[in-house]
């Protein structure tokens, strides 16, 4: 049986207020779309191939982040740990490409305002 339980929160009048999530890990279709979009680890300066990478939730699954292409970036194991273990930040820019912001250089100072991304892609 491949059944999933999908919780639905209902309001006082029986109206659906929220639908739960059933999928934390990426599907094959999402992974292939992530490969097509990101091509390799998206951390600035890294070009490790997809076979060495993971799908990283920008908004963590435990914090309500969906397992969808607009909430995922491809990161190699090293940079995946870097994102989780430090204060590096990642987001998707308006064009859908990942951008990263490094942690502050000194404690108790805000991080730099500049977001960093990979160099532009050369052709398809």
GROMACS .gro file of C-alpha atoms in nm:
model
  124
    1UNK     CA    1   0.000   0.000   0.000
    2UNK     CA    2   0.136   0.344  -0.093
    3UNK     CA    3  -0.116   0.549   0.101
    4UNK     CA    4  -0.019   0.877   0.265
    5UNK     CA    5  -0.204   1.052   0.543
    6UNK     CA    6  -0.258   1.415   0.454
    7UNK     CA    7  -0.377   1.620   0.750
    8UNK     CA    8  -0.627   1.898   0.682
    9UNK     CA    9  -0.702   2.161   0.946
   10UNK     CA   10  -1.065   2.272   0.942
   11UNK     CA   11  -1.219   2.590   1.077
   12UNK     CA   12  -1.521   2.609   1.307
   13UNK     CA   13  -1.757   2.590   1.008
   14UNK     CA   14  -1.575   2.299   0.843
   15UNK     CA   15  -1.384   2.513   0.594
   16UNK     CA   16  -1.029   2.393   0.509
   17UNK     CA   17  -0.771   2.624   0.667
   18UNK     CA   18  -0.449   2.437   0.595
   19UNK     CA   19  -0.339   2.121   0.418
   20UNK     CA   20  -0.043   1.927   0.555
   21UNK     CA   21   0.258   1.806   0.364
   22UNK     CA   22   0.351   1.446   0.287
   23UNK     CA   23   0.679   1.465   0.094
   24UNK     CA   24   1.012   1.577   0.252
   25UNK     CA   25   1.247   1.412   0.003
   26UNK     CA   26   1.255   1.526  -0.359
   27UNK     CA   27   1.082   1.318  -0.622
   28UNK     CA   28   1.268   1.204  -0.933
   29UNK     CA   29   1.085   1.470  -1.136
   30UNK     CA   30   1.187   1.750  -0.897
   31UNK     CA   31   1.548   1.622  -0.886
   32UNK     CA   32   1.567   1.622  -1.268
   33UNK     CA   33   1.424   1.976  -1.279
   34UNK     CA   34   1.677   2.083  -1.014
   35UNK     CA   35   1.961   1.937  -1.225
   36UNK     CA   36   1.830   2.119  -1.534
   37UNK     CA   37   1.811   2.450  -1.344
   38UNK     CA   38   2.120   2.437  -1.122
   39UNK     CA   39   2.351   2.195  -1.314
   40UNK     CA   40   2.591   2.160  -1.017
   41UNK     CA   41   2.644   2.278  -0.660
   42UNK     CA   42   2.518   2.636  -0.657
   43UNK     CA   43   2.744   2.760  -0.376
   44UNK     CA   44   2.966   3.039  -0.517
   45UNK     CA   45   3.279   2.897  -0.678
   46UNK     CA   46   3.175   2.531  -0.650
   47UNK     CA   47   3.108   2.315  -0.954
   48UNK     CA   48   3.064   1.970  -0.797
   49UNK     CA   49   2.830   1.766  -1.022
   50UNK     CA   50   2.477   1.654  -0.929
   51UNK     CA   51   2.597   1.305  -0.836
   52UNK     CA   52   2.783   1.469  -0.543
   53UNK     CA   53   2.494   1.698  -0.445
   54UNK     CA   54   2.181   1.711  -0.231
   55UNK     CA   55   1.858   1.906  -0.263
   56UNK     CA   56   1.856   2.172   0.011
   57UNK     CA   57   1.531   2.326   0.137
   58UNK     CA   58   1.575   2.706   0.145
   59UNK     CA   59   1.301   2.725   0.408
   60UNK     CA   60   1.367   2.410   0.606
   61UNK     CA   61   1.105   2.133   0.592
   62UNK     CA   62   1.075   2.140   0.972
   63UNK     CA   63   0.987   2.511   0.951
   64UNK     CA   64   0.708   2.454   0.698
   65UNK     CA   65   0.913   2.476   0.379
   66UNK     CA   66   0.765   2.285   0.088
   67UNK     CA   67   0.951   2.028  -0.120
   68UNK     CA   68   0.912   2.222  -0.443
   69UNK     CA   69   1.151   2.359  -0.701
   70UNK     CA   70   1.099   2.717  -0.582
   71UNK     CA   71   1.221   2.617  -0.231
   72UNK     CA   72   1.520   2.400  -0.330
   73UNK     CA   73   1.880   2.452  -0.437
   74UNK     CA   74   2.145   2.197  -0.527
   75UNK     CA   75   2.438   2.184  -0.283
   76UNK     CA   76   2.729   1.942  -0.251
   77UNK     CA   77   2.765   1.770   0.086
   78UNK     CA   78   3.031   2.014   0.207
   79UNK     CA   79   2.832   2.326   0.123
   80UNK     CA   80   2.506   2.171   0.246
   81UNK     CA   81   2.669   2.133   0.589
   82UNK     CA   82   2.812   2.486   0.561
   83UNK     CA   83   2.463   2.631   0.508
   84UNK     CA   84   2.319   2.433   0.802
   85UNK     CA   85   2.610   2.487   1.042
   86UNK     CA   86   2.682   2.857   0.983
   87UNK     CA   87   2.486   3.176   0.920
   88UNK     CA   88   2.523   3.170   0.540
   89UNK     CA   89   2.186   3.252   0.381
   90UNK     CA   90   2.044   3.136   0.050
   91UNK     CA   91   1.749   3.257  -0.155
   92UNK     CA   92   1.623   3.241  -0.511
   93UNK     CA   93   1.653   3.566  -0.704
   94UNK     CA   94   1.372   3.699  -0.924
   95UNK     CA   95   1.522   3.509  -1.221
   96UNK     CA   96   1.504   3.183  -1.024
   97UNK     CA   97   1.879   3.149  -0.971
   98UNK     CA   98   2.019   3.087  -0.622
   99UNK     CA   99   2.197   3.369  -0.439
  100UNK     CA  100   2.401   3.341  -0.119
  101UNK     CA  101   2.486   3.589   0.155
  102UNK     CA  102   2.789   3.523   0.376
  103UNK     CA  103   2.782   3.550   0.753
  104UNK     CA  104   2.894   3.874   0.918
  105UNK     CA  105   3.270   3.916   0.936
  106UNK     CA  106   3.252   4.018   1.300
  107UNK     CA  107   3.011   3.907   1.569
  108UNK     CA  108   2.714   4.135   1.636
  109UNK     CA  109   2.740   4.307   1.297
  110UNK     CA  110   2.482   4.260   1.023
  111UNK     CA  111   2.583   4.044   0.726
  112UNK     CA  112   2.692   4.219   0.406
  113UNK     CA  113   2.402   4.342   0.194
  114UNK     CA  114   2.550   4.193  -0.122
  115UNK     CA  115   2.415   3.856  -0.234
  116UNK     CA  116   2.656   3.634  -0.429
  117UNK     CA  117   2.575   3.396  -0.713
  118UNK     CA  118   2.754   3.175  -0.960
  119UNK     CA  119   2.883   3.334  -1.279
  120UNK     CA  120   2.633   3.348  -1.567
  121UNK     CA  121   2.592   3.021  -1.752
  122UNK     CA  122   2.753   2.973  -2.090
  123UNK     CA  123   2.495   2.833  -2.330
  124UNK     CA  124   2.263   2.536  -2.278
   0.00000   0.00000   0.00000
